[in-house]
């Protein structure tokens, strides 16, 4: 959980800095603990928003995955203009927090230097109920390329 969610300490600040610091702290831990392994940063929903912003800016991150990216919420995704890393968006066709057409536009407008793929899972909502195996397969297939 991010700060201020569940039993986590701190105050939720709507992706204005605190949650990014939480993600950077996790990356610091991973880099120190597993220095020779490549890093893929993935997030779900609000976590996708945070992971993508942190991952675009952090040289340790080689690949990015946004799952159920909440493009209908009041979040700025302009930072994606600086993306130069392989990026996978996985989205539900019926996602209540992200219109697939809006995400398609975002993906299409990314720099050619940001190899992005968008996979929309048919009949899936935001939480991928009954489609978690489809979600797993999409990520595994992309990761093995």
Coordinates of N, CA, C and O in Angstrom, one line a residue:
X1 N 0.8 -1.2 0.0 CA 0.0 0.0 0.0 C 0.9 1.3 0.0 O 1.9 1.3 0.6
X2 N 0.4 2.3 -0.7 CA 1.0 3.6 -0.6 C 0.7 4.2 0.8 O -0.1 3.8 1.5
X3 N 1.4 5.3 1.0 CA 1.3 6.0 2.3 C -0.2 6.4 2.5 O -0.9 6.8 1.5
X4 N -0.6 6.2 3.7 CA -2.0 6.6 4.1 C -3.1 5.7 3.7 O -4.3 5.9 3.8
X5 N -2.7 4.5 3.1 CA -3.7 3.5 2.7 C -3.5 2.3 3.6 O -2.4 1.8 3.8
X6 N -4.7 1.7 4.0 CA -4.6 0.6 4.9 C -3.8 0.9 6.2 O -4.1 1.9 6.8
X7 N -2.9 0.1 6.5 CA -2.1 0.3 7.8 C -0.8 1.1 7.5 O 0.0 1.2 8.4
X8 N -0.7 1.6 6.3 CA 0.6 2.3 6.0 C 0.5 3.7 6.7 O -0.5 4.3 6.8
X9 N 1.7 4.2 7.1 CA 1.8 5.5 7.7 C 1.9 6.6 6.6 O 2.0 6.3 5.4
X10 N 1.8 7.8 7.0 CA 1.9 8.9 6.1 C 0.5 9.4 5.6 O -0.5 8.8 6.0
X11 N 0.6 10.3 4.7 CA -0.6 10.9 4.2 C -0.6 10.8 2.7 O 0.3 11.2 2.0
X12 N -1.7 10.3 2.1 CA -1.9 10.2 0.7 C -1.9 11.6 0.1 O -2.5 12.5 0.6
X13 N -1.0 11.8 -1.0 CA -1.0 13.1 -1.5 C -1.3 13.1 -3.0 O -0.9 14.0 -3.8
X14 N -2.0 12.1 -3.5 CA -2.6 12.1 -4.9 C -1.5 12.2 -6.0 O -1.7 12.9 -6.9
X15 N -0.4 11.5 -5.8 CA 0.7 11.4 -6.7 C 1.4 12.7 -6.9 O 2.0 13.0 -8.0
X16 N 1.4 13.6 -5.9 CA 2.1 14.9 -6.1 C 3.6 14.8 -5.5 O 4.3 15.8 -5.5
X17 N 4.0 13.6 -5.1 CA 5.4 13.5 -4.6 C 5.6 12.4 -3.6 O 6.6 11.7 -3.7
X18 N 4.8 12.3 -2.6 CA 5.0 11.3 -1.6 C 5.0 9.9 -2.1 O 5.9 9.1 -1.7
X19 N 4.0 9.5 -2.9 CA 4.0 8.2 -3.4 C 5.1 7.9 -4.4 O 5.6 6.8 -4.4
X20 N 5.6 8.9 -5.1 CA 6.8 8.7 -6.0 C 8.0 8.4 -5.1 O 8.8 7.5 -5.4
X21 N 8.1 9.1 -3.9 CA 9.2 8.8 -3.1 C 9.1 7.4 -2.5 O 10.1 6.7 -2.4
X22 N 7.9 6.9 -2.2 CA 7.7 5.5 -1.8 C 8.2 4.6 -2.8 O 8.9 3.6 -2.5
X23 N 7.9 4.8 -4.1 CA 8.3 3.9 -5.2 C 9.9 4.0 -5.3 O 10.5 3.0 -5.5
X24 N 10.4 5.2 -5.2 CA 11.9 5.3 -5.3 C 12.6 4.6 -4.2 O 13.6 4.0 -4.4
X25 N 12.0 4.7 -3.0 CA 12.6 3.9 -1.9 C 12.6 2.4 -2.1 O 13.5 1.7 -1.8
X26 N 11.5 1.9 -2.7 CA 11.4 0.5 -3.1 C 12.4 0.2 -4.1 O 13.1 -0.9 -4.0
X27 N 12.6 1.0 -5.1 CA 13.7 0.8 -6.1 C 15.0 0.8 -5.5 O 15.9 0.0 -5.9
X28 N 15.3 1.7 -4.6 CA 16.6 1.7 -3.9 C 16.9 0.4 -3.2 O 18.0 -0.1 -3.3
X29 N 15.9 -0.1 -2.5 CA 16.0 -1.4 -1.9 C 16.3 -2.5 -2.9 O 17.2 -3.3 -2.7
X30 N 15.5 -2.6 -4.0 CA 15.7 -3.6 -5.0 C 17.1 -3.5 -5.6 O 17.8 -4.5 -5.8
X31 N 17.5 -2.3 -5.9 CA 18.8 -2.1 -6.6 C 20.0 -2.5 -5.6 O 21.0 -3.1 -6.1
X32 N 19.8 -2.3 -4.3 CA 20.9 -2.6 -3.4 C 20.8 -4.2 -3.1 O 21.9 -4.8 -2.9
X33 N 19.7 -4.8 -3.1 CA 19.5 -6.2 -2.8 C 19.8 -7.1 -4.0 O 20.4 -8.2 -3.8
X34 N 19.5 -6.6 -5.2 CA 19.6 -7.4 -6.4 C 20.3 -6.6 -7.5 O 19.7 -6.3 -8.5
X35 N 21.6 -6.2 -7.2 CA 22.2 -5.2 -8.1 C 22.4 -5.7 -9.5 O 22.6 -4.8 -10.4
X36 N 22.4 -7.0 -9.8 CA 22.7 -7.5 -11.1 C 21.5 -7.8 -11.9 O 21.6 -8.3 -13.1
X37 N 20.3 -7.6 -11.4 CA 19.1 -8.0 -12.1 C 18.4 -6.7 -12.7 O 18.4 -5.7 -12.2
X38 N 17.9 -6.9 -14.0 CA 17.2 -5.8 -14.6 C 15.9 -5.5 -13.8 O 15.3 -6.4 -13.3
X39 N 15.5 -4.3 -13.9 CA 14.3 -3.9 -13.1 C 13.1 -3.5 -14.1 O 13.3 -2.7 -15.0
X40 N 12.0 -4.1 -13.9 CA 10.7 -3.8 -14.5 C 9.9 -3.2 -13.5 O 9.6 -3.8 -12.4
X41 N 9.3 -2.0 -13.7 CA 8.5 -1.4 -12.7 C 7.1 -1.4 -13.3 O 6.8 -1.0 -14.4
X42 N 6.2 -2.0 -12.4 CA 4.8 -2.2 -12.8 C 3.9 -1.6 -11.7 O 4.3 -1.6 -10.6
X43 N 2.7 -1.2 -12.1 CA 1.8 -0.7 -11.1 C 0.3 -1.0 -11.6 O 0.1 -1.1 -12.9
X44 N -0.6 -1.0 -10.7 CA -2.0 -1.2 -11.0 C -2.8 0.0 -10.6 O -2.6 0.5 -9.4
X45 N -3.6 0.5 -11.4 CA -4.5 1.7 -11.2 C -3.7 2.9 -10.7 O -2.8 3.3 -11.5
X46 N -3.9 3.4 -9.6 CA -3.2 4.6 -9.1 C -1.7 4.2 -9.0 O -0.8 5.0 -9.3
X47 N -1.4 3.0 -8.7 CA 0.0 2.5 -8.7 C 0.6 2.5 -10.1 O 1.8 2.7 -10.2
X48 N -0.2 2.3 -11.1 CA 0.3 2.4 -12.5 C 0.8 3.9 -12.8 O 1.8 4.1 -13.3
X49 N -0.1 4.8 -12.3 CA 0.2 6.2 -12.5 C 1.6 6.6 -11.9 O 2.4 7.2 -12.5
X50 N 1.7 6.1 -10.6 CA 3.0 6.4 -9.9 C 4.2 5.7 -10.5 O 5.2 6.3 -10.7
X51 N 4.0 4.4 -10.8 CA 5.1 3.6 -11.3 C 5.6 4.1 -12.6 O 6.8 4.2 -12.9
X52 N 4.7 4.5 -13.5 CA 5.1 5.0 -14.8 C 5.9 6.3 -14.7 O 6.9 6.5 -15.3
X53 N 5.4 7.2 -13.8 CA 6.2 8.5 -13.7 C 7.6 8.2 -13.1 O 8.6 8.8 -13.6
X54 N 7.6 7.4 -12.0 CA 8.9 7.1 -11.4 C 9.8 6.4 -12.4 O 11.0 6.7 -12.6
X55 N 9.3 5.4 -13.1 CA 10.1 4.6 -14.0 C 10.6 5.3 -15.2 O 11.7 5.0 -15.7
X56 N 9.8 6.2 -15.7 CA 10.3 7.0 -16.9 C 11.6 7.8 -16.5 O 12.5 7.9 -17.3
X57 N 11.6 8.3 -15.3 CA 12.7 9.1 -14.8 C 13.9 8.4 -14.2 O 15.0 9.0 -14.1
X58 N 13.7 7.1 -13.9 CA 14.8 6.4 -13.2 C 15.6 5.5 -14.1 O 15.0 4.6 -14.7
X59 N 16.9 5.7 -14.3 CA 17.7 5.0 -15.2 C 17.8 3.5 -14.8 O 18.2 2.7 -15.7
X60 N 17.6 3.2 -13.6 CA 17.6 1.7 -13.2 C 16.5 0.9 -13.8 O 16.6 -0.3 -13.9
X61 N 15.4 1.6 -14.1 CA 14.2 0.9 -14.6 C 14.4 0.7 -16.1 O 14.6 1.6 -16.9
X62 N 14.3 -0.6 -16.6 CA 14.5 -0.9 -18.0 C 13.1 -1.0 -18.7 O 13.1 -0.8 -19.9
X63 N 12.1 -1.5 -18.0 CA 10.8 -1.8 -18.7 C 9.7 -1.3 -17.7 O 9.8 -1.3 -16.5
X64 N 8.6 -0.9 -18.3 CA 7.4 -0.3 -17.6 C 6.2 -1.0 -18.0 O 5.9 -1.4 -19.1
X65 N 5.3 -1.3 -16.9 CA 4.0 -1.9 -17.2 C 3.0 -1.1 -16.4 O 3.1 -0.9 -15.2
X66 N 1.9 -0.6 -17.1 CA 0.8 0.0 -16.5 C -0.4 -0.8 -16.6 O -0.8 -1.1 -17.8
X67 N -1.0 -1.2 -15.5 CA -2.2 -2.1 -15.6 C -3.4 -1.3 -15.0 O -3.3 -0.7 -14.0
X68 N -4.4 -1.3 -15.8 CA -5.6 -0.5 -15.4 C -5.3 1.0 -15.1 O -5.7 1.6 -14.2
X69 N -4.5 1.6 -16.0 CA -4.1 2.9 -15.9 C -5.3 3.9 -15.8 O -6.1 3.9 -16.8
X70 N -5.4 4.7 -14.8 CA -6.6 5.5 -14.6 C -6.7 6.8 -15.3 O -6.6 7.9 -14.8
X71 N -6.7 6.7 -16.6 CA -6.7 7.9 -17.5 C -7.9 8.8 -17.4 O -7.9 9.9 -17.8
X72 N -9.0 8.3 -16.8 CA -10.2 9.1 -16.6 C -10.1 10.0 -15.4 O -10.9 10.9 -15.2
X73 N -9.2 9.7 -14.5 CA -9.0 10.5 -13.3 C -8.3 11.8 -13.6 O -7.7 11.9 -14.6
X74 N -8.2 12.6 -12.6 CA -7.6 13.9 -12.8 C -6.1 13.9 -12.5 O -5.5 14.5 -11.6
X75 N -5.4 13.0 -13.3 CA -3.9 12.9 -13.2 C -3.3 13.3 -14.5 O -3.8 13.1 -15.6
X76 N -2.2 14.0 -14.4 CA -1.4 14.4 -15.6 C -0.5 13.3 -16.0 O 0.2 12.7 -15.2
X77 N -0.6 12.9 -17.3 CA 0.2 11.9 -17.9 C 1.2 12.5 -18.8 O 1.9 11.8 -19.6
X78 N 1.5 13.8 -18.8 CA 2.4 14.5 -19.7 C 3.8 13.9 -19.5 O 4.6 14.0 -20.4
X79 N 4.2 13.4 -18.3 CA 5.5 12.9 -18.1 C 5.9 11.8 -19.1 O 7.0 11.5 -19.4
X80 N 4.8 11.1 -19.7 CA 5.1 10.0 -20.6 C 5.8 10.5 -21.9 O 6.3 9.8 -22.7
X81 N 5.7 11.9 -22.1 CA 6.4 12.4 -23.3 C 7.9 12.1 -23.2 O 8.6 12.1 -24.3
X82 N 8.4 11.9 -22.0 CA 9.9 11.6 -21.8 C 10.2 10.1 -21.8 O 11.3 9.8 -21.6
X83 N 9.2 9.3 -22.1 CA 9.5 7.8 -22.0 C 10.3 7.4 -23.2 O 10.1 7.8 -24.3
X84 N 11.4 6.6 -22.9 CA 12.3 6.1 -23.9 C 12.5 4.6 -23.6 O 13.5 4.0 -24.0
X85 N 11.6 4.0 -22.9 CA 11.7 2.6 -22.4 C 10.5 1.7 -23.0 O 9.5 2.3 -23.2
X86 N 10.8 0.4 -23.1 CA 9.6 -0.4 -23.5 C 8.5 -0.3 -22.5 O 8.8 -0.3 -21.2
X87 N 7.3 -0.1 -22.9 CA 6.2 0.1 -22.1 C 5.0 -0.7 -22.5 O 4.6 -0.8 -23.7
X88 N 4.4 -1.4 -21.6 CA 3.2 -2.2 -21.8 C 2.1 -1.7 -21.0 O 2.2 -1.5 -19.8
X89 N 1.0 -1.4 -21.7 CA -0.3 -1.0 -21.0 C -1.2 -2.3 -21.2 O -1.4 -2.8 -22.3
X90 N -1.8 -2.7 -20.0 CA -2.8 -3.8 -20.1 C -4.0 -3.1 -19.5 O -4.0 -2.6 -18.4
X91 N -5.1 -3.3 -20.2 CA -6.3 -2.5 -19.8 C -7.6 -3.4 -20.1 O -7.6 -4.2 -21.0
X92 N -8.6 -3.2 -19.3 CA -9.8 -3.9 -19.5 C -10.7 -3.1 -20.4 O -10.8 -1.9 -20.3
X93 N -11.4 -3.8 -21.3 CA -12.3 -3.2 -22.2 C -13.4 -2.4 -21.5 O -13.9 -1.3 -22.0
X94 N -13.8 -2.8 -20.3 CA -14.9 -2.2 -19.6 C -14.4 -1.4 -18.3 O -15.1 -1.2 -17.4
X95 N -13.1 -1.0 -18.4 CA -12.5 -0.3 -17.2 C -13.3 0.9 -16.9 O -13.4 1.8 -17.7
X96 N -13.7 1.0 -15.6 CA -14.5 2.2 -15.1 C -13.7 3.4 -14.9 O -14.2 4.5 -14.8
X97 N -12.4 3.3 -14.8 CA -11.5 4.4 -14.4 C -10.6 4.8 -15.6 O -9.8 5.7 -15.4
X98 N -10.7 4.1 -16.7 CA -9.9 4.5 -17.8 C -10.5 4.1 -19.1 O -10.6 2.9 -19.4
X99 N -11.0 5.1 -19.9 CA -11.6 4.8 -21.2 C -10.5 4.2 -22.1 O -9.5 4.9 -22.3
X100 N -10.7 3.0 -22.6 CA -9.7 2.4 -23.5 C -9.3 3.3 -24.7 O -8.1 3.4 -25.1
X101 N -10.3 4.1 -25.3 CA -10.0 5.0 -26.4 C -9.0 6.1 -26.0 O -8.1 6.5 -26.7
X102 N -9.2 6.6 -24.7 CA -8.3 7.6 -24.2 C -6.9 7.1 -24.1 O -5.9 7.7 -24.4
X103 N -6.8 5.9 -23.5 CA -5.5 5.2 -23.4 C -4.8 4.9 -24.7 O -3.6 5.1 -24.9
X104 N -5.6 4.5 -25.7 CA -5.1 4.3 -27.1 C -4.5 5.6 -27.6 O -3.5 5.6 -28.2
X105 N -5.2 6.7 -27.4 CA -4.6 8.0 -27.8 C -3.3 8.3 -27.2 O -2.4 8.7 -27.8
X106 N -3.3 8.1 -25.9 CA -2.0 8.4 -25.1 C -0.9 7.5 -25.7 O 0.2 8.0 -26.0
X107 N -1.2 6.2 -25.9 CA -0.1 5.3 -26.4 C 0.3 5.6 -27.8 O 1.5 5.6 -28.1
X108 N -0.6 6.0 -28.6 CA -0.3 6.4 -30.0 C 0.5 7.6 -30.1 O 1.3 7.8 -31.0
X109 N 0.3 8.5 -29.1 CA 1.0 9.8 -29.2 C 2.4 9.8 -28.5 O 3.1 10.8 -28.5
X110 N 2.8 8.7 -28.0 CA 4.1 8.5 -27.4 C 5.2 8.7 -28.4 O 5.0 8.4 -29.6
X111 N 6.4 9.1 -28.0 CA 7.5 9.2 -28.9 C 7.8 7.8 -29.5 O 7.7 6.8 -28.9
X112 N 8.3 7.9 -30.8 CA 8.8 6.6 -31.4 C 9.9 5.9 -30.6 O 10.1 4.7 -30.8
X113 N 10.6 6.7 -29.8 CA 11.6 6.2 -28.9 C 11.1 5.4 -27.7 O 11.9 4.9 -26.9
X114 N 9.8 5.4 -27.5 CA 9.2 4.7 -26.4 C 8.3 3.6 -27.0 O 7.2 3.8 -27.4
X115 N 8.9 2.4 -27.2 CA 8.2 1.3 -27.8 C 7.1 0.9 -26.9 O 7.3 0.2 -25.9
X116 N 5.9 1.3 -27.2 CA 4.7 1.0 -26.3 C 3.8 0.0 -27.0 O 3.6 0.0 -28.2
X117 N 3.2 -0.8 -26.2 CA 2.2 -1.8 -26.6 C 1.0 -1.6 -25.7 O 1.1 -1.5 -24.5
X118 N -0.2 -1.6 -26.3 CA -1.4 -1.6 -25.5 C -2.2 -2.8 -25.8 O -2.5 -3.1 -27.0
X119 N -2.6 -3.6 -24.8 CA -3.4 -4.8 -24.9 C -4.7 -4.5 -24.1 O -4.6 -4.3 -22.9
X120 N -5.8 -4.6 -24.8 CA -7.1 -4.5 -24.1 C -7.7 -5.8 -24.0 O -7.9 -6.5 -25.0
X121 N -8.0 -6.2 -22.8 CA -8.6 -7.5 -22.5 C -10.1 -7.4 -22.6 O -10.7 -6.6 -21.9
X122 N -10.7 -8.2 -23.6 CA -12.2 -8.1 -23.8 C -13.0 -8.4 -22.5 O -12.6 -9.3 -21.8
X123 N -14.0 -7.7 -22.3 CA -15.0 -7.9 -21.2 C -14.4 -7.7 -19.8 O -15.1 -8.0 -18.9
X124 N -13.2 -7.3 -19.7 CA -12.6 -7.1 -18.4 C -12.9 -5.7 -17.9 O -12.8 -4.7 -18.6
X125 N -13.2 -5.6 -16.6 CA -13.3 -4.4 -15.9 C -12.0 -3.9 -15.3 O -11.0 -4.5 -15.5
X126 N -12.1 -3.0 -14.4 CA -10.9 -2.4 -13.8 C -10.1 -3.4 -13.0 O -8.9 -3.4 -13.0
X127 N -10.8 -4.3 -12.3 CA -10.1 -5.3 -11.5 C -9.9 -6.6 -12.1 O -9.4 -7.6 -11.5
X128 N -10.1 -6.7 -13.4 CA -9.9 -7.9 -14.2 C -10.5 -9.2 -13.6 O -9.9 -10.3 -13.6
X129 N -11.7 -9.0 -13.0 CA -12.4 -10.2 -12.4 C -12.6 -11.2 -13.5 O -13.0 -10.9 -14.6
X130 N -12.2 -12.4 -13.2 CA -12.3 -13.6 -14.1 C -11.4 -13.5 -15.3 O -11.5 -14.3 -16.2
X131 N -10.6 -12.5 -15.3 CA -9.6 -12.4 -16.4 C -8.2 -12.3 -15.9 O -7.3 -11.9 -16.7
X132 N -7.9 -12.7 -14.7 CA -6.6 -12.6 -14.2 C -5.6 -13.4 -14.9 O -4.4 -13.1 -15.1
X133 N -6.0 -14.6 -15.4 CA -5.2 -15.5 -16.2 C -4.8 -14.8 -17.5 O -3.7 -14.9 -18.0
X134 N -5.8 -14.1 -18.1 CA -5.5 -13.3 -19.3 C -4.5 -12.2 -19.1 O -3.5 -12.0 -19.9
X135 N -4.6 -11.6 -18.0 CA -3.7 -10.5 -17.6 C -2.3 -11.1 -17.4 O -1.3 -10.6 -17.9
X136 N -2.2 -12.2 -16.7 CA -0.9 -12.9 -16.4 C -0.2 -13.3 -17.8 O 0.9 -13.0 -18.0
X137 N -1.0 -13.8 -18.7 CA -0.5 -14.3 -20.0 C 0.0 -13.1 -20.8 O 1.1 -13.2 -21.4
X138 N -0.7 -12.0 -20.8 CA -0.3 -10.9 -21.6 C 1.1 -10.4 -21.1 O 2.0 -10.1 -21.9
X139 N 1.2 -10.3 -19.8 CA 2.5 -9.8 -19.3 C 3.6 -10.8 -19.5 O 4.7 -10.4 -19.9
X140 N 3.3 -12.1 -19.3 CA 4.4 -13.1 -19.6 C 4.8 -13.1 -21.0 O 6.0 -13.2 -21.3
X141 N 3.8 -13.0 -21.9 CA 4.2 -13.0 -23.4 C 5.1 -11.8 -23.7 O 6.0 -11.9 -24.4
X142 N 4.7 -10.6 -23.2 CA 5.4 -9.4 -23.5 C 6.8 -9.5 -22.9 O 7.8 -9.1 -23.5
X143 N 6.9 -10.0 -21.7 CA 8.2 -10.2 -21.0 C 9.2 -11.1 -21.6 O 10.4 -11.0 -21.5
X144 N 8.6 -12.1 -22.3 CA 9.5 -13.1 -23.0 C 10.0 -12.7 -24.4 O 10.7 -13.4 -25.0
X145 N 9.5 -11.6 -24.9 CA 9.9 -11.1 -26.2 C 11.3 -10.6 -26.2 O 11.9 -10.1 -25.3

